[in-house]
mmCIF file of C-alpha atoms in Angstrom:
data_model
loop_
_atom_site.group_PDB
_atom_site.id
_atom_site.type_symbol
_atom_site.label_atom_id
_atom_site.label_comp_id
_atom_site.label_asym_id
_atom_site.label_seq_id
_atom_site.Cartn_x
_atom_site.Cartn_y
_atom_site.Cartn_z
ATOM 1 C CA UNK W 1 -15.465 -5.435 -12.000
ATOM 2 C CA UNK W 2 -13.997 -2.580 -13.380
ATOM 3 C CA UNK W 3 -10.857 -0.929 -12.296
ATOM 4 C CA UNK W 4 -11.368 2.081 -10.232
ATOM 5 C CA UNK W 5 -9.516 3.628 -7.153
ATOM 6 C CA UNK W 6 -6.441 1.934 -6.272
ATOM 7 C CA UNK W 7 -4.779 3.674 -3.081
ATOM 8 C CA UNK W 8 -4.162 1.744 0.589
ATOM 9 C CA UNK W 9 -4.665 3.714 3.609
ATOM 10 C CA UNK W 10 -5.608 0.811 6.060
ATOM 11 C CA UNK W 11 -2.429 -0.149 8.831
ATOM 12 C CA UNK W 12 -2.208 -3.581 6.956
ATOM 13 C CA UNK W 13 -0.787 -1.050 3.584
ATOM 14 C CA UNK W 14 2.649 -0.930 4.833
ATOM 15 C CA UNK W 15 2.698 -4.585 3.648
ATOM 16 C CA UNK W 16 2.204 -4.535 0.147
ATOM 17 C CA UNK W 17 2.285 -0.976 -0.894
ATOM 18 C CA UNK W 18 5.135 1.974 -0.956
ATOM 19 C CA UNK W 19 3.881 2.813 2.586
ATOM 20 C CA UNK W 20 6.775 2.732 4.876
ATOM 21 C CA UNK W 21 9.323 2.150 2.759
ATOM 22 C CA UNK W 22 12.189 4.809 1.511
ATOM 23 C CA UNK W 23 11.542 8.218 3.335
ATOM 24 C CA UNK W 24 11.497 10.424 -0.427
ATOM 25 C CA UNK W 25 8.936 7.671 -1.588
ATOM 26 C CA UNK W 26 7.141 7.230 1.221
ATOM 27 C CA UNK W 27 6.724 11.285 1.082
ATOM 28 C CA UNK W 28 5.455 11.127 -2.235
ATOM 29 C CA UNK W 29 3.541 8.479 -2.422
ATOM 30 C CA UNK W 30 2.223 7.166 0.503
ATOM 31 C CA UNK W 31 -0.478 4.932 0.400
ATOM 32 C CA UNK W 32 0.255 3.644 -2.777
ATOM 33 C CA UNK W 33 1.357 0.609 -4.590
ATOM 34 C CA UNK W 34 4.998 0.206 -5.863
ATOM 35 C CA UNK W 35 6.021 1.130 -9.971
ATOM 36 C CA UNK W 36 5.900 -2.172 -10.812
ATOM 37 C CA UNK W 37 1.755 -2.204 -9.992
ATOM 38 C CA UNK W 38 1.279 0.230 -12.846
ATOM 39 C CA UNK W 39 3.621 -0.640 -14.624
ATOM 40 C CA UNK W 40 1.676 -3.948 -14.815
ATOM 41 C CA UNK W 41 -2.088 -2.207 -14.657
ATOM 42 C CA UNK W 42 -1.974 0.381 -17.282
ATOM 43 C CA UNK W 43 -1.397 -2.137 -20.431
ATOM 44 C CA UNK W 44 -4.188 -3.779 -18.715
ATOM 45 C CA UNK W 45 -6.035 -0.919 -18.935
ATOM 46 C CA UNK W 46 -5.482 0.182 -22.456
ATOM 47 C CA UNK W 47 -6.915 -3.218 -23.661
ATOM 48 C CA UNK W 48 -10.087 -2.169 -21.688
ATOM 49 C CA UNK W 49 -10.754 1.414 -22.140
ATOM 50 C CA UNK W 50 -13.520 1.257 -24.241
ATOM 51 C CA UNK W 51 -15.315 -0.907 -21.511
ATOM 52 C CA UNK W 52 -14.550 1.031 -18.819
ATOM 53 C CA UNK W 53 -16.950 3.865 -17.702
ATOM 54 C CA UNK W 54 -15.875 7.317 -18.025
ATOM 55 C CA UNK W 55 -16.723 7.827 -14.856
ATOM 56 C CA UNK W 56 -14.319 5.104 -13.810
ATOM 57 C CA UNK W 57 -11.813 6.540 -16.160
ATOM 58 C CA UNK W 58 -10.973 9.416 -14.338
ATOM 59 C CA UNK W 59 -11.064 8.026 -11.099
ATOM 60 C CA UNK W 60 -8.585 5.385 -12.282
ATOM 61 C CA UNK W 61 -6.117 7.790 -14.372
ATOM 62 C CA UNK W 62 -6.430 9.630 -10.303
ATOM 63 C CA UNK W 63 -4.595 6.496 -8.864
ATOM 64 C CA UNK W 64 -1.403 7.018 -11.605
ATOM 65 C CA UNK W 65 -1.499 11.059 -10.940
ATOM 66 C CA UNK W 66 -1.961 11.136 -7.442
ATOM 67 C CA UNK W 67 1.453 9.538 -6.927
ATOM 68 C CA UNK W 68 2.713 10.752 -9.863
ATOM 69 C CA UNK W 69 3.331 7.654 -12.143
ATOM 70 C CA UNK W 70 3.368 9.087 -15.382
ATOM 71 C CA UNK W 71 1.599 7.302 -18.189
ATOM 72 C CA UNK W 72 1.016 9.174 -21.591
ATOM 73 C CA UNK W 73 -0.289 6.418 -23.656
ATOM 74 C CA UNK W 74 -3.170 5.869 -20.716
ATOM 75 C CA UNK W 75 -3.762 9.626 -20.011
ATOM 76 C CA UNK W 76 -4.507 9.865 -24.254
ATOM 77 C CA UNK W 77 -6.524 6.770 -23.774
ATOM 78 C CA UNK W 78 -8.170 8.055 -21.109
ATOM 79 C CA UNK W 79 -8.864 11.832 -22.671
ATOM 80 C CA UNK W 80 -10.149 9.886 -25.697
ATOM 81 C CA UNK W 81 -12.552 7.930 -23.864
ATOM 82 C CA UNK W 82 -14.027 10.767 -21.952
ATOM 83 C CA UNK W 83 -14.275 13.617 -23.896
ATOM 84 C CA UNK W 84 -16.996 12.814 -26.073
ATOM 85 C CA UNK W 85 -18.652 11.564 -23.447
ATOM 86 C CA UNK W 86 -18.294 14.181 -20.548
ATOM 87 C CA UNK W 87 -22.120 14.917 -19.794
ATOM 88 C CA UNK W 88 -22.356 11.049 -18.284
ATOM 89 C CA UNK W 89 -19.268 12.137 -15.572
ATOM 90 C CA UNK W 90 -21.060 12.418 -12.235
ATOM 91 C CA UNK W 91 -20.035 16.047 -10.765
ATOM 92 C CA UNK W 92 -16.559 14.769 -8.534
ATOM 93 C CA UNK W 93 -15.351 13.091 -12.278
ATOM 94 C CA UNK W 94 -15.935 16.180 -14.120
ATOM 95 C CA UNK W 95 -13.779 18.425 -11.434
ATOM 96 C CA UNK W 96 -11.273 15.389 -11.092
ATOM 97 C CA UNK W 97 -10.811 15.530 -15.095
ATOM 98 C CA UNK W 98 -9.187 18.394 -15.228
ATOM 99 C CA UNK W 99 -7.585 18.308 -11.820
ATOM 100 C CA UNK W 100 -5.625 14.716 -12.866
ATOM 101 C CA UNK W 101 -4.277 16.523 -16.021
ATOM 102 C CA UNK W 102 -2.701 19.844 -13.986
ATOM 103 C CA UNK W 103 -1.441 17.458 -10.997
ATOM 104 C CA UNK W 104 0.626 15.325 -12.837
ATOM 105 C CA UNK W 105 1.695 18.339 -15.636
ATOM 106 C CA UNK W 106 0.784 17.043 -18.800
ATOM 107 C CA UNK W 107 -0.891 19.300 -21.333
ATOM 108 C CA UNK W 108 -4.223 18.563 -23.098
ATOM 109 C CA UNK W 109 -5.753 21.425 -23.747
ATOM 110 C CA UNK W 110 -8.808 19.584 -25.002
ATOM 111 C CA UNK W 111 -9.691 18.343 -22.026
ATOM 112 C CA UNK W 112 -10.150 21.903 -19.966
ATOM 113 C CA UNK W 113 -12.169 22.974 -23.526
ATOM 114 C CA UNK W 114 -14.563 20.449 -22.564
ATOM 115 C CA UNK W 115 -14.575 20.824 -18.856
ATOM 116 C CA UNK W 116 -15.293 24.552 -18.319
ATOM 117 C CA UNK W 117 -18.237 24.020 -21.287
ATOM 118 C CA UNK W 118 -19.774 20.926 -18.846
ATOM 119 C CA UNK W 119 -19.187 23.512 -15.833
ATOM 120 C CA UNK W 120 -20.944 26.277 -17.363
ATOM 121 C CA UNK W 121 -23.908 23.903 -18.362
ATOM 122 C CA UNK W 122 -26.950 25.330 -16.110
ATOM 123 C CA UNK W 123 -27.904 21.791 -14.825
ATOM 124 C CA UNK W 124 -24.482 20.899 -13.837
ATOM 125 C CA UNK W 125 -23.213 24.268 -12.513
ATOM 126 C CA UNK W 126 -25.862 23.946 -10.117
ATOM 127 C CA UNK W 127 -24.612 20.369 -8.553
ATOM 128 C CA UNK W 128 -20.977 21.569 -7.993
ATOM 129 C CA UNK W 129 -19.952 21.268 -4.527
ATOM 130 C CA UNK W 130 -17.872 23.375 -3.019
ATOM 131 C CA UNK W 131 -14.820 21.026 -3.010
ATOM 132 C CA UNK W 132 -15.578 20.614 -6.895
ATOM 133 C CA UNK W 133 -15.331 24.283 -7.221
ATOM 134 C CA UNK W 134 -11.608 24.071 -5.519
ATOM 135 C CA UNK W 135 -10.656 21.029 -7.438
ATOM 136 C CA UNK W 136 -12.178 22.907 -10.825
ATOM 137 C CA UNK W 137 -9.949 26.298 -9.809
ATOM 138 C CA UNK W 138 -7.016 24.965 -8.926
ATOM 139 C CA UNK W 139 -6.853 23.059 -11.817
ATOM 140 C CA UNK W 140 -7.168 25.574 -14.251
ATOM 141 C CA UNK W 141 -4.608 27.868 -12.049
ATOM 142 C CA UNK W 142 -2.235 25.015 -12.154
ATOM 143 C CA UNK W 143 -2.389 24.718 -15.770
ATOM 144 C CA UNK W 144 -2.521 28.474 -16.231
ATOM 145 C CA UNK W 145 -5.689 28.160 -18.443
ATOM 146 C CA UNK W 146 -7.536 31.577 -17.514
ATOM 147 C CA UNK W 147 -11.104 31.286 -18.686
ATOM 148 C CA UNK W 148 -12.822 34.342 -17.329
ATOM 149 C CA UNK W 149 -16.231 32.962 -18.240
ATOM 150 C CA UNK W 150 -15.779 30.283 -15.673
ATOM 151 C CA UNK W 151 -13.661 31.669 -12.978
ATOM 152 C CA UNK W 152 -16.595 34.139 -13.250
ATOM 153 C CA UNK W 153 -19.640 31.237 -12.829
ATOM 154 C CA UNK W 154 -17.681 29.258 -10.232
ATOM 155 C CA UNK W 155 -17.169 32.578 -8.474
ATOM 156 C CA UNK W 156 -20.870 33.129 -8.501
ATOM 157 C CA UNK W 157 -21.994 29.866 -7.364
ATOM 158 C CA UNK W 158 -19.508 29.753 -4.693
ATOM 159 C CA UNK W 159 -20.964 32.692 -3.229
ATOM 160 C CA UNK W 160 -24.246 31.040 -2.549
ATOM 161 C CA UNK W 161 -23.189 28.214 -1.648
ATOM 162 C CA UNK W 162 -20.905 29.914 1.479
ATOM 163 C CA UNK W 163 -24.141 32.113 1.913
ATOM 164 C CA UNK W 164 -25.735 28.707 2.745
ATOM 165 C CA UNK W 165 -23.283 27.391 4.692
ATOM 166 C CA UNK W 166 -23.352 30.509 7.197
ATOM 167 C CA UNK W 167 -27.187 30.162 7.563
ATOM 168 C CA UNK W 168 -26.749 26.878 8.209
ATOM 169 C CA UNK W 169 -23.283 27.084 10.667
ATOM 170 C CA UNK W 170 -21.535 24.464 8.787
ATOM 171 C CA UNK W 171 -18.072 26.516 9.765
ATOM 172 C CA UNK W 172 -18.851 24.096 13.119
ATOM 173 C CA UNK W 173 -18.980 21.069 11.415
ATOM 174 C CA UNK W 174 -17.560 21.214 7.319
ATOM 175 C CA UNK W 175 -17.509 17.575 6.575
ATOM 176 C CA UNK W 176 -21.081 16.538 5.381
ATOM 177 C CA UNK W 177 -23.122 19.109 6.603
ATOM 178 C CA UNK W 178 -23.831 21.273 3.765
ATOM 179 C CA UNK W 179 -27.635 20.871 2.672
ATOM 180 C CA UNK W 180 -29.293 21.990 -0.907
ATOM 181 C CA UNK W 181 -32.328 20.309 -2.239
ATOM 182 C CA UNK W 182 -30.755 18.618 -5.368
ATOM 183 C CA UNK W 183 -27.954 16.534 -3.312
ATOM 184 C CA UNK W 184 -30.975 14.353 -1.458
ATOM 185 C CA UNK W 185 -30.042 11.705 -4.489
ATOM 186 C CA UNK W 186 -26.337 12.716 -4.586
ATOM 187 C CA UNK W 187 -24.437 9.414 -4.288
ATOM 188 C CA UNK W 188 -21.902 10.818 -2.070
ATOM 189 C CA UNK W 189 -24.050 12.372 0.393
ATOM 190 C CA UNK W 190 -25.260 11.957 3.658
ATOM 191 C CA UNK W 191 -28.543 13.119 3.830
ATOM 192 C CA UNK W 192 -28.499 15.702 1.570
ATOM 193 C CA UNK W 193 -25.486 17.025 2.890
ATOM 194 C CA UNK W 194 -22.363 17.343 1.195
ATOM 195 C CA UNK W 195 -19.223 18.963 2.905
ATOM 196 C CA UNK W 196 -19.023 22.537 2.954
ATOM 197 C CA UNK W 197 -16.335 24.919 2.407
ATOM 198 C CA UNK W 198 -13.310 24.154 4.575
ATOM 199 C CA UNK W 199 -10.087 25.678 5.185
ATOM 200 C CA UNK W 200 -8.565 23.430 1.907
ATOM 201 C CA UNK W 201 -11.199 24.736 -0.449
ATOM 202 C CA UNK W 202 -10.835 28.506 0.683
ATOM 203 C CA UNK W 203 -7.677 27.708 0.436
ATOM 204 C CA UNK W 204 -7.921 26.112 -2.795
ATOM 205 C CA UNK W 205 -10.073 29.252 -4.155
ATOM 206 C CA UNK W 206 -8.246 31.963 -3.203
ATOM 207 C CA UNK W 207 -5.009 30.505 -4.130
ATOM 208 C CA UNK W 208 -6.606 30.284 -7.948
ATOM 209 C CA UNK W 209 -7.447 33.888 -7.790
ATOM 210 C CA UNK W 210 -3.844 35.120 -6.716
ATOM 211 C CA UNK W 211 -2.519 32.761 -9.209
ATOM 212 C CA UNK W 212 -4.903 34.194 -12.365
ATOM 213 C CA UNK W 213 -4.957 37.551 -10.895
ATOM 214 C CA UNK W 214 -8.229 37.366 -10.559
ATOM 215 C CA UNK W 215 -10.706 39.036 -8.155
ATOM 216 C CA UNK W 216 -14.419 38.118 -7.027
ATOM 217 C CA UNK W 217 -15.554 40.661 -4.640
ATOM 218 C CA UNK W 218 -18.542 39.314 -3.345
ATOM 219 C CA UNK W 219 -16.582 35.891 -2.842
ATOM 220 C CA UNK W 220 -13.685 36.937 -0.831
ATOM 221 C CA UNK W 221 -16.211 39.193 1.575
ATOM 222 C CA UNK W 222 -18.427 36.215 1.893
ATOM 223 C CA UNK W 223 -15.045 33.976 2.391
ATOM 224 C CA UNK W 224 -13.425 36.298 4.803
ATOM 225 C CA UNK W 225 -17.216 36.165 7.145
ATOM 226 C CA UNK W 226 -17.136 32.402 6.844
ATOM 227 C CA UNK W 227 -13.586 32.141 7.948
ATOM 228 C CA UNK W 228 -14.082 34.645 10.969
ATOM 229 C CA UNK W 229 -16.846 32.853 12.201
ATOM 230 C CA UNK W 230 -15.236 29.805 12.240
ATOM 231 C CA UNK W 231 -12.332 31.327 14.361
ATOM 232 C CA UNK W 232 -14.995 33.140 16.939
ATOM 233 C CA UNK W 233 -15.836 29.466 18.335
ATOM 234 C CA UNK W 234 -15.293 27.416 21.470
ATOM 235 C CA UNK W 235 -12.203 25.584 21.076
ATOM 236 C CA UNK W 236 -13.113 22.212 20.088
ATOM 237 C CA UNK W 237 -14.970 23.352 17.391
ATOM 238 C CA UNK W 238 -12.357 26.108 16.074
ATOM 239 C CA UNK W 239 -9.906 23.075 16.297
ATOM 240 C CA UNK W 240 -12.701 20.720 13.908
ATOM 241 C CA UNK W 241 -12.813 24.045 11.523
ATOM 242 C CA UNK W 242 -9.107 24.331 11.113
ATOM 243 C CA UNK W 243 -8.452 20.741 10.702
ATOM 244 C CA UNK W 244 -4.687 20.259 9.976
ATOM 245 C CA UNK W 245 -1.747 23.205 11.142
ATOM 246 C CA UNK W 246 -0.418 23.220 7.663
ATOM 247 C CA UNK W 247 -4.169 23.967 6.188
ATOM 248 C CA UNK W 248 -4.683 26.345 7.879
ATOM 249 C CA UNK W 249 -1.150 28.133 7.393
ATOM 250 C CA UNK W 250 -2.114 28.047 3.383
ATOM 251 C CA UNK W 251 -5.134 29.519 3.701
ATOM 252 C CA UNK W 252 -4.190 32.454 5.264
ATOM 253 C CA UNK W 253 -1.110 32.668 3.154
ATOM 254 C CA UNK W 254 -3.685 32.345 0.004
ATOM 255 C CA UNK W 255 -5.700 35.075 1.675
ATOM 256 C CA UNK W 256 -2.630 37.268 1.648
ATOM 257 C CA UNK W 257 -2.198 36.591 -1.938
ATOM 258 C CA UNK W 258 -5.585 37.243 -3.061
ATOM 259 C CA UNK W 259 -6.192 40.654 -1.777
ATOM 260 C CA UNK W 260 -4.726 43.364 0.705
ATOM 261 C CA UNK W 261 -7.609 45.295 2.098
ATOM 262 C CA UNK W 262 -8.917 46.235 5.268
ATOM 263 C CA UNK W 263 -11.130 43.469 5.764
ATOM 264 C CA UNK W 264 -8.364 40.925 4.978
ATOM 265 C CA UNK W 265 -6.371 42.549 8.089
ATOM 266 C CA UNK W 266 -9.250 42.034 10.101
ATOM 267 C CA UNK W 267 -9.324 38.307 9.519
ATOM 268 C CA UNK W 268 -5.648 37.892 10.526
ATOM 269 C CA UNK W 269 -6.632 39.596 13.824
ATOM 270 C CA UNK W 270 -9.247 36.926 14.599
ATOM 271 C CA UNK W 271 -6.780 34.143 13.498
ATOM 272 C CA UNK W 272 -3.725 35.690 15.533
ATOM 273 C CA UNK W 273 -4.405 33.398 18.476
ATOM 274 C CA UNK W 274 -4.921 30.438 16.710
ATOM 275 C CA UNK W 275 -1.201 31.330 14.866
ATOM 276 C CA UNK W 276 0.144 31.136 17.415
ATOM 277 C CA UNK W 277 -1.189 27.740 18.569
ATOM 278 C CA UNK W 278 -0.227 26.317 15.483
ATOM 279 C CA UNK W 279 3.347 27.778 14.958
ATOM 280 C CA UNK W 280 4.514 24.968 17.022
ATOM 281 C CA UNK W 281 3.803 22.549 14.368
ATOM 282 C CA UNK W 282 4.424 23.876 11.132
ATOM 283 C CA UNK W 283 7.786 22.949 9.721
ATOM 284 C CA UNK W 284 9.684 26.264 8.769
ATOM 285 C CA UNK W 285 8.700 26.340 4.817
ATOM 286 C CA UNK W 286 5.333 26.581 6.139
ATOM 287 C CA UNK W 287 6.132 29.138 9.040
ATOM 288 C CA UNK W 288 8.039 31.278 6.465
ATOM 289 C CA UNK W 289 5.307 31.703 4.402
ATOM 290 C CA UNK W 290 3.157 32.298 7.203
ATOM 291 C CA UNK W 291 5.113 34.840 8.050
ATOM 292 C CA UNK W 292 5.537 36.904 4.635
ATOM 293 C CA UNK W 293 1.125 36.746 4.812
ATOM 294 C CA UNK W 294 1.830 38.224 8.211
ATOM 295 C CA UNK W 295 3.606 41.104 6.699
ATOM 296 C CA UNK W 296 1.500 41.603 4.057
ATOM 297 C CA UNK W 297 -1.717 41.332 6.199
ATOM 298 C CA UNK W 298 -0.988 41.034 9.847
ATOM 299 C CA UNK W 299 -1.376 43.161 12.981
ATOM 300 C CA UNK W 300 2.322 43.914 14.796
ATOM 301 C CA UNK W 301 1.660 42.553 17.765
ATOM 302 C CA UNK W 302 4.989 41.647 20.059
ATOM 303 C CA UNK W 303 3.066 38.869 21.173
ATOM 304 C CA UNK W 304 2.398 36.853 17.671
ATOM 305 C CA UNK W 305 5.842 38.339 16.279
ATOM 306 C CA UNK W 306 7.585 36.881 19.341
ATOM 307 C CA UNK W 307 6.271 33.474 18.719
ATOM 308 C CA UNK W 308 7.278 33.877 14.645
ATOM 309 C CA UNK W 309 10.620 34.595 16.060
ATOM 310 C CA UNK W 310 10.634 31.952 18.535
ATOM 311 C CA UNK W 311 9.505 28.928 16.173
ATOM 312 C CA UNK W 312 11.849 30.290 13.275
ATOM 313 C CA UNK W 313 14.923 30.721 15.501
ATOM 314 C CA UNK W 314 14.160 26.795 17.178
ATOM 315 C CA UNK W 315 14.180 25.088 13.030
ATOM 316 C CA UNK W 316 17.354 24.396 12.152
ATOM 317 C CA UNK W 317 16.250 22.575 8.615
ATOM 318 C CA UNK W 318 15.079 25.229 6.509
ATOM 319 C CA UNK W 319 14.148 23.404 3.285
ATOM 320 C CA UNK W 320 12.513 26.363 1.095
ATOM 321 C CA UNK W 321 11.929 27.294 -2.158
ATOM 322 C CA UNK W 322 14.289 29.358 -4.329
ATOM 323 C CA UNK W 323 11.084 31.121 -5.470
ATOM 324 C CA UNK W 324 10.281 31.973 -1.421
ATOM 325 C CA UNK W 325 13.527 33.402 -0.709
ATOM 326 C CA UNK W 326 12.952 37.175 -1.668
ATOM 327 C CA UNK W 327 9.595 37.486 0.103
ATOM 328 C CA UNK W 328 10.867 36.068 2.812
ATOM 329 C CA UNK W 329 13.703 38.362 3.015
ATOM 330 C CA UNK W 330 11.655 41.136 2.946
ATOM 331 C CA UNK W 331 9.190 39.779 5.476
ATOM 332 C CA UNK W 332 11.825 39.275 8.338
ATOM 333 C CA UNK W 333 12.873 43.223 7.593
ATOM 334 C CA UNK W 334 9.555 44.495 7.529
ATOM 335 C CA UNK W 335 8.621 42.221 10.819
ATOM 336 C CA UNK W 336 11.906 43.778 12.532
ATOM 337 C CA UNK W 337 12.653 39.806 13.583
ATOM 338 C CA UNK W 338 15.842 39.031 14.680
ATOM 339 C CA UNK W 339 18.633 39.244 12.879
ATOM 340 C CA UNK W 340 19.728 35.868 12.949
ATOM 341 C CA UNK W 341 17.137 35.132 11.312
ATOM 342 C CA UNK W 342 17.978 37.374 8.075
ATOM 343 C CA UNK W 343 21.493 36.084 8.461
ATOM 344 C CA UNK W 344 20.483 32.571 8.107
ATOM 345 C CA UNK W 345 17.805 32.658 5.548
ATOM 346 C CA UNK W 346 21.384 34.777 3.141
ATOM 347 C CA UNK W 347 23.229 31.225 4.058
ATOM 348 C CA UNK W 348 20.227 29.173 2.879
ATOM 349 C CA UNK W 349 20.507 31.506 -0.574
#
């Protein structure tokens, strides 16, 4: 059998893998096995690589980069495997090649070459999910690669896929309920349906375009309808769209990035309520950055800014970046919070 994914989310993991153990590992890592299992896998690995599928390949070199084992003899072994053989990657390997690369920050510049020509391939452009699109972005963002070609395509093909998914309301229901014609034999979907765009791969997209300085007009109007809708629903299914408090918290915060326009403000009004639901559990990294997109984007309403205040003024761990510190200076002036809260964010610097 050949090697493939190796990650352990079942309650038995905590057994055998780094689950559970030391906090910092457990935060980085979770779910997977302990150095010593790669360190024992990858020579393994080399011996094999020209058996092993390409497909397999990447989906293997995933389980070292995901918890960031680094492994440069496997990740050349791995780039020389695939690359001249790229066209037989199904569509998730070909967006997961480049995306292993930029996650675990080491440089082959060969490998995006070859991935943004497969992407811009007619026949396989048109098979890209939405999450491949996000996985495709972010990867070149990451890397700062900026191919305008392909930002462009992705861009493009993006857009009809979220026209789809409004005509077909999959802002209810994201997970698996995107349909096209040519994913009825897609191995990875459920009746033709693959999942749609979600808050991680708006996320995910605008992020890329604030990061490349990069702007697709039709995109973000489509994005910012898709989004709204999703917020204008009964709560149970505004709660299935939003999935996770920190999700959401990006993707308004990559929304703020992206663009400052009217239409942008208009989304943060329909999201206001749902802010404030989720202050409550966003840790205050999260909250902070929240709350610069709020600046940037949001309406000043006493009620919203009272519950920034509130949630800000109740964390006493802020654990930030050095990078965040400025905007988020800035932010608390321009909100008019309280000034405890400036006075503690110039201890934290």
């Amino acid at each position: 059998r050949e090697p493939c994914f190796w990650s352990f989310h079942r309650a038995s993991a905590s057994a055998w893998s780094s689950r559970g153990r030391e906090r910092r590992e457990r935060r980085r890592a979770s779910g997977f096995a302990c150095r010593d299992f790669y360190d024992l896998l990858a020579p393994l690995l080399l011996q094999r690589m020209p058996e092993i599928h390409p497909i397999c390949c990447v989906y293997l070199m995933w389980s070292f980069c995901k918890p960031r084992v680094m492994c440069q003899d496997l990740f050349d072994a791995v780039a020389a495997r695939v690359i001249p053989e790229v066209q037989s990657l199904d569509r998730c390997g070909l967006a997961m090649f480049s995306w292993n690369y930029s996650y675990i920050n080491y440089e082959l510049k060969e490998v995006y070459k070859v991935s943004a020509a497969e992407a811009l391939r007619t026949e396989r452009l048109e098979e890209l999910t939405p999450r491949d699109l996000a996985n495709l972005m972010g990867a070149f963002a990451k890397a700062g690669i900026r191919d305008l070609d392909l930002m462009q395509a992705l861009s493009e093909h993006g857009c009809g896929l979220l026209r789809d998914g409004i005509d077909q309301k999959c802002y209810k229901r994201p997970m698996k309920s995107l349909a096209r014609e040519i994913y009825e034999e897609d191995f990875s979907a459920v009746d033709g349906q693959v999942d749609a765009f979600d808050m991680v791969s708006l996320s995910e997209m605008l992020g890329s375009f604030a990061d490349q300085q990069f702007l697709h007009r039709d995109f973000l109007e489509l994005a910012d309808e898709y989004m709204m809708k999703g917020f204008d629903q009964p709560k149970r299914d505004v709660e299935t769209f939003l999935r996770f408090p920190q999700v959401f918290a990006r993707a308004l915060v990559s929304r703020a990035r992206a663009y400052i326009d009217e239409r942008g403000r208009t989304v943060f009004q329909m999201a206001m309520p749902h802010v404030v639901n989720s202050l409550a559990k966003l840790q205050a990294k999260d909250v902070l950055r929240l709350t610069v997109a709020w600046a940037m984007l949001g309406p000043r309403d006493p009620y919203v800014l009272a519950a920034f205040e509130s949630r800000l003024l109740e964390l006493d761990d802020w654990k930030i970046e050095e990078s965040d510190l400025e905007a988020a200076r800035w932010a608390l002036k321009d909100l008019e919070l309280n000034r405890q809260l400036l006075h503690r964010l110039e201890g934290r610097s």
